[in-house]
Amino acid sequence: MKIRYFAWLREHIGASSETLSFDPSWVSVADLVAELKTKSDGHAKALSDMTLVRVAVNYDYVDLDHTLSDGDEVAFFPPVTGG
Amino acid sequence: MTVIVTEDDFDLAEIYAKLRTPKSPPSPGAVTVFVGLVREMNNNRPITSMTLEHYPGMTETRLEAIRDQAMQRWPLTGATIVHRVGKLGPNDQIVAVGAASAHRQASFDAANFMMDFLKTEAPFWKSEDTGDGAEWVSARDSDDTAKRRW
């Protein structure tokens, strides 16, 4: 599955995207977040307070309890500031 | 021209002309176009430049959805959203939202609605440079409040 990061999350993590093999033990987005936080200090910092982070799966906003599927594109980013 | 995300500046006259004279009838009796600009100051600090990042793919999907909602909710003859990305300077045009309808109220309301939803749902992020480093702009609670009135 493809993971994408934007704005200050991208800066903390040092990459705009990465590809992970889907692990069937990940049921929800929260499980994926727990896994990602172990990858580096940057990941841990970026994902330390999920109240500051919005999550989209396949371009739709989702909550942390959203069920993941293999092949999903999951994006993590701050609240949006366009317009 | 319905939804456009671009690094290039846009021509307001062109946006207006397309809303004013649609390819197929009916023609509108009212057109509202809103334009958002880069402020020269933010929180009492002068801004030298602003960079807009976005999520290609999701941005267009969300903007299309917002436009579709407006088209369904009001009797519009046309609706347009144009949003720029990349590096912009003070007073540059950032966004244009336009709505055309038989009567003014629907065009005003639909344009307002599209802006309020764009502000809270479209995946854009602003970074402001004041000359001593760039900072990510924080989201405003007032934008969430504005969206809830719809």
CSV table of C-alpha atoms in Angstrom, one decimal:
chain,number,residue,atom,x,y,z
A,1,MET,CA,0.0,0.0,0.0
A,2,LYS,CA,1.1,3.6,-0.7
A,3,ILE,CA,1.5,6.0,2.2
A,4,ARG,CA,1.7,9.7,1.5
A,5,TYR,CA,2.7,12.6,3.7
A,6,PHE,CA,2.2,16.4,3.2
A,7,ALA,CA,3.2,19.7,4.7
A,8,TRP,CA,5.0,19.4,8.1
A,9,LEU,CA,4.4,15.6,8.3
A,10,ARG,CA,6.4,15.3,5.1
A,11,GLU,CA,9.2,17.4,6.6
A,12,HIS,CA,9.4,15.5,9.8
A,13,ILE,CA,9.4,12.1,8.0
A,14,GLY,CA,11.8,13.3,5.3
A,15,ALA,CA,9.8,11.7,2.5
A,16,SER,CA,6.6,12.5,0.6
A,17,SER,CA,5.6,8.9,0.2
A,18,GLU,CA,6.6,5.3,0.9
A,19,THR,CA,5.3,1.9,-0.1
A,20,LEU,CA,4.5,-0.8,2.5
A,21,SER,CA,3.5,-4.4,2.2
A,22,PHE,CA,0.0,-4.8,3.6
A,23,ASP,CA,0.0,-6.7,6.8
A,24,PRO,CA,-3.4,-8.5,7.4
A,25,SER,CA,-2.9,-7.9,11.2
A,26,TRP,CA,-3.5,-4.2,10.6
A,27,VAL,CA,-7.3,-3.8,11.0
A,28,SER,CA,-7.6,-0.1,11.2
A,29,VAL,CA,-5.8,3.1,10.4
A,30,ALA,CA,-4.7,3.2,14.1
A,31,ASP,CA,-2.9,-0.1,13.7
A,32,LEU,CA,-1.0,1.3,10.6
A,33,VAL,CA,-0.1,4.5,12.6
A,34,ALA,CA,1.3,2.4,15.4
A,35,GLU,CA,3.4,0.5,12.9
A,36,LEU,CA,4.6,3.6,11.1
A,37,LYS,CA,5.7,5.3,14.4
A,38,THR,CA,8.3,2.5,14.9
A,39,LYS,CA,10.0,3.3,11.6
A,40,SER,CA,12.0,6.4,12.6
A,41,ASP,CA,12.2,9.3,15.1
A,42,GLY,CA,10.7,11.4,12.3
A,43,HIS,CA,7.7,9.2,11.9
A,44,ALA,CA,7.2,9.0,15.7
A,45,LYS,CA,7.3,12.8,15.9
A,46,ALA,CA,5.0,13.4,12.9
A,47,LEU,CA,2.4,11.0,14.2
A,48,SER,CA,2.8,11.6,17.9
A,49,ASP,CA,-0.4,13.6,18.3
A,50,MET,CA,-3.1,12.3,15.9
A,51,THR,CA,-5.5,15.1,17.0
A,52,LEU,CA,-3.3,17.4,14.8
A,53,VAL,CA,-3.4,15.0,11.8
A,54,ARG,CA,-6.0,14.3,9.2
A,55,VAL,CA,-6.2,10.9,7.4
A,56,ALA,CA,-7.5,10.2,3.9
A,57,VAL,CA,-7.9,6.7,2.4
A,58,ASN,CA,-8.3,6.7,-1.4
A,59,TYR,CA,-9.0,10.5,-1.3
A,60,ASP,CA,-11.8,10.2,1.3
A,61,TYR,CA,-11.4,11.6,4.9
A,62,VAL,CA,-11.6,8.8,7.4
A,63,ASP,CA,-11.3,8.3,11.2
A,64,LEU,CA,-8.6,6.2,13.0
A,65,ASP,CA,-11.0,3.3,13.3
A,66,HIS,CA,-11.5,3.1,9.5
A,67,THR,CA,-10.8,-0.5,8.2
A,68,LEU,CA,-7.9,-0.8,5.8
A,69,SER,CA,-7.6,-2.9,2.7
A,70,ASP,CA,-4.7,-4.1,0.6
A,71,GLY,CA,-3.9,-1.6,-2.1
A,72,ASP,CA,-5.3,1.4,-0.2
A,73,GLU,CA,-3.6,4.8,-0.6
A,74,VAL,CA,-3.4,6.3,2.9
A,75,ALA,CA,-2.4,9.9,3.3
A,76,PHE,CA,-1.5,11.8,6.5
A,77,PHE,CA,-1.5,15.6,6.7
A,78,PRO,CA,-2.3,18.6,8.8
A,79,PRO,CA,-5.7,20.3,8.8
A,80,VAL,CA,-6.0,22.0,5.4
A,81,THR,CA,-5.3,25.7,4.9
A,82,GLY,CA,-6.2,26.5,1.2
A,83,GLY,CA,-8.4,29.2,-0.2
B,1,MET,CA,-13.8,25.1,-17.1
B,2,THR,CA,-15.2,23.6,-14.0
B,3,VAL,CA,-12.4,22.7,-11.6
B,4,ILE,CA,-8.8,23.7,-12.2
B,5,VAL,CA,-5.7,23.4,-10.0
B,6,THR,CA,-2.7,25.2,-11.6
B,7,GLU,CA,0.6,26.9,-11.0
B,8,ASP,CA,-0.4,29.6,-13.5
B,9,ASP,CA,-2.2,32.8,-12.7
B,10,PHE,CA,-5.9,33.0,-13.9
B,11,ASP,CA,-7.8,35.5,-15.9
B,12,LEU,CA,-11.0,36.6,-14.1
B,13,ALA,CA,-12.5,37.9,-17.3
B,14,GLU,CA,-12.2,34.4,-18.8
B,15,ILE,CA,-13.9,32.8,-15.8
B,16,TYR,CA,-16.7,35.3,-15.8
B,17,ALA,CA,-17.2,35.0,-19.6
B,18,LYS,CA,-17.7,31.3,-19.4
B,19,LEU,CA,-20.2,31.6,-16.5
B,20,ARG,CA,-22.0,34.5,-18.2
B,21,THR,CA,-22.4,32.7,-21.6
B,22,PRO,CA,-22.6,29.0,-21.0
B,23,LYS,CA,-22.2,26.6,-24.0
B,24,SER,CA,-25.8,25.4,-23.6
B,25,PRO,CA,-28.9,27.2,-22.3
B,26,PRO,CA,-30.2,28.5,-20.0
B,27,SER,CA,-28.2,31.7,-19.6
B,28,PRO,CA,-28.0,33.0,-16.1
B,29,GLY,CA,-29.4,36.3,-14.7
B,30,ALA,CA,-26.7,36.6,-12.0
B,31,VAL,CA,-23.1,35.7,-11.7
B,32,THR,CA,-21.1,35.8,-8.4
B,33,VAL,CA,-17.3,35.5,-8.6
B,34,PHE,CA,-15.1,35.5,-5.5
B,35,VAL,CA,-11.3,36.0,-5.6
B,36,GLY,CA,-8.9,35.2,-2.7
B,37,LEU,CA,-5.6,37.0,-2.7
B,38,VAL,CA,-2.3,36.6,-0.8
B,39,ARG,CA,-2.3,39.0,2.2
B,40,GLU,CA,0.6,41.3,2.5
B,41,MET,CA,0.6,40.9,6.3
B,42,ASN,CA,-0.4,38.0,8.5
B,43,ASN,CA,-0.4,38.2,12.3
B,44,ASN,CA,1.3,41.6,12.0
B,45,ARG,CA,4.2,40.2,10.0
B,46,PRO,CA,5.0,41.1,6.4
B,47,ILE,CA,4.9,38.2,4.0
B,48,THR,CA,7.6,38.0,1.3
B,49,SER,CA,6.2,34.8,-0.3
B,50,MET,CA,3.7,32.0,0.2
B,51,THR,CA,4.0,28.4,-1.1
B,52,LEU,CA,0.9,26.3,-1.6
B,53,GLU,CA,1.3,22.5,-1.4
B,54,HIS,CA,-1.5,20.1,-2.4
B,55,TYR,CA,-2.4,16.5,-2.8
B,56,PRO,CA,-2.7,15.9,-6.6
B,57,GLY,CA,-5.6,13.6,-7.3
B,58,MET,CA,-7.4,14.1,-4.0
B,59,THR,CA,-7.5,17.9,-4.5
B,60,GLU,CA,-9.3,17.6,-7.8
B,61,THR,CA,-11.6,14.9,-6.4
B,62,ARG,CA,-12.6,17.0,-3.4
B,63,LEU,CA,-13.1,20.2,-5.5
B,64,GLU,CA,-15.3,18.3,-8.0
B,65,ALA,CA,-17.4,17.0,-5.1
B,66,ILE,CA,-17.8,20.4,-3.6
B,67,ARG,CA,-18.8,21.8,-7.0
B,68,ASP,CA,-21.3,18.9,-7.5
B,69,GLN,CA,-22.9,19.6,-4.1
B,70,ALA,CA,-23.4,23.2,-5.0
B,71,MET,CA,-24.9,22.3,-8.4
B,72,GLN,CA,-27.3,20.0,-6.7
B,73,ARG,CA,-28.2,22.3,-3.8
B,74,TRP,CA,-28.9,25.5,-5.9
B,75,PRO,CA,-30.4,25.9,-9.4
B,76,LEU,CA,-27.1,26.9,-11.0
B,77,THR,CA,-26.4,27.3,-14.7
B,78,GLY,CA,-22.7,27.0,-14.0
B,79,ALA,CA,-20.1,26.8,-11.3
B,80,THR,CA,-16.3,27.0,-11.4
B,81,ILE,CA,-13.4,26.6,-8.9
B,82,VAL,CA,-9.9,27.6,-9.8
B,83,HIS,CA,-7.1,27.2,-7.2
B,84,ARG,CA,-3.4,28.0,-7.6
B,85,VAL,CA,-0.5,26.0,-6.2
B,86,GLY,CA,3.3,26.7,-5.9
B,87,LYS,CA,5.0,29.9,-5.0
B,88,LEU,CA,3.0,33.1,-4.8
B,89,GLY,CA,3.8,36.7,-3.8
B,90,PRO,CA,1.8,39.4,-1.9
B,91,ASN,CA,-1.4,40.4,-3.6
B,92,ASP,CA,-1.2,37.4,-6.0
B,93,GLN,CA,-4.5,35.7,-6.9
B,94,ILE,CA,-4.9,32.3,-5.0
B,95,VAL,CA,-8.4,31.2,-5.7
B,96,ALA,CA,-11.5,32.0,-7.7
B,97,VAL,CA,-14.9,30.6,-7.1
B,98,GLY,CA,-17.8,31.4,-9.4
B,99,ALA,CA,-21.5,30.5,-9.5
B,100,ALA,CA,-24.1,31.5,-12.0
B,101,SER,CA,-27.9,31.3,-11.6
B,102,ALA,CA,-31.2,32.8,-12.7
B,103,HIS,CA,-31.3,35.0,-9.6
B,104,ARG,CA,-28.7,36.6,-7.4
B,105,GLN,CA,-29.3,34.8,-4.1
B,106,ALA,CA,-28.5,31.3,-5.4
B,107,SER,CA,-25.3,32.5,-7.0
B,108,PHE,CA,-24.2,34.4,-3.9
B,109,ASP,CA,-25.0,31.4,-1.6
B,110,ALA,CA,-23.4,28.8,-3.9
B,111,ALA,CA,-20.2,30.8,-4.2
B,112,ASN,CA,-20.0,31.2,-0.4
B,113,PHE,CA,-20.8,27.6,0.2
B,114,MET,CA,-18.0,26.4,-2.2
B,115,MET,CA,-15.5,28.6,-0.5
B,116,ASP,CA,-16.5,27.5,3.0
B,117,PHE,CA,-16.2,23.8,2.0
B,118,LEU,CA,-12.9,24.4,0.0
B,119,LYS,CA,-11.4,26.0,3.1
B,120,THR,CA,-12.0,22.9,5.3
B,121,GLU,CA,-12.0,20.0,2.8
B,122,ALA,CA,-9.7,20.6,-0.1
B,123,PRO,CA,-6.1,19.4,0.6
B,124,PHE,CA,-4.1,22.5,0.3
B,125,TRP,CA,-1.4,23.7,2.8
B,126,LYS,CA,0.0,27.2,2.9
B,127,SER,CA,3.5,27.9,4.0
B,128,GLU,CA,4.3,31.6,4.6
B,129,ASP,CA,7.8,33.1,4.3
B,130,THR,CA,8.5,36.3,6.2
B,131,GLY,CA,12.1,36.6,5.2
B,132,ASP,CA,13.4,34.7,8.2
B,133,GLY,CA,12.2,31.2,7.4
B,134,ALA,CA,9.0,29.6,6.2
B,135,GLU,CA,6.2,28.6,8.6
B,136,TRP,CA,3.1,26.4,8.0
B,137,VAL,CA,-0.1,28.3,8.4
B,138,SER,CA,-2.4,26.9,11.1
B,139,ALA,CA,-6.0,26.0,10.3
B,140,ARG,CA,-8.6,28.4,11.8
B,141,ASP,CA,-11.5,27.3,14.0
B,142,SER,CA,-13.5,30.1,12.3
B,143,ASP,CA,-13.4,28.2,9.0
B,144,ASP,CA,-15.0,25.1,10.7
B,145,THR,CA,-17.7,27.4,12.1
B,146,ALA,CA,-18.3,29.0,8.7
B,147,LYS,CA,-18.8,25.5,7.2
B,148,ARG,CA,-21.3,24.4,9.8
B,149,ARG,CA,-23.8,27.2,8.9
B,150,TRP,CA,-24.6,25.2,5.7
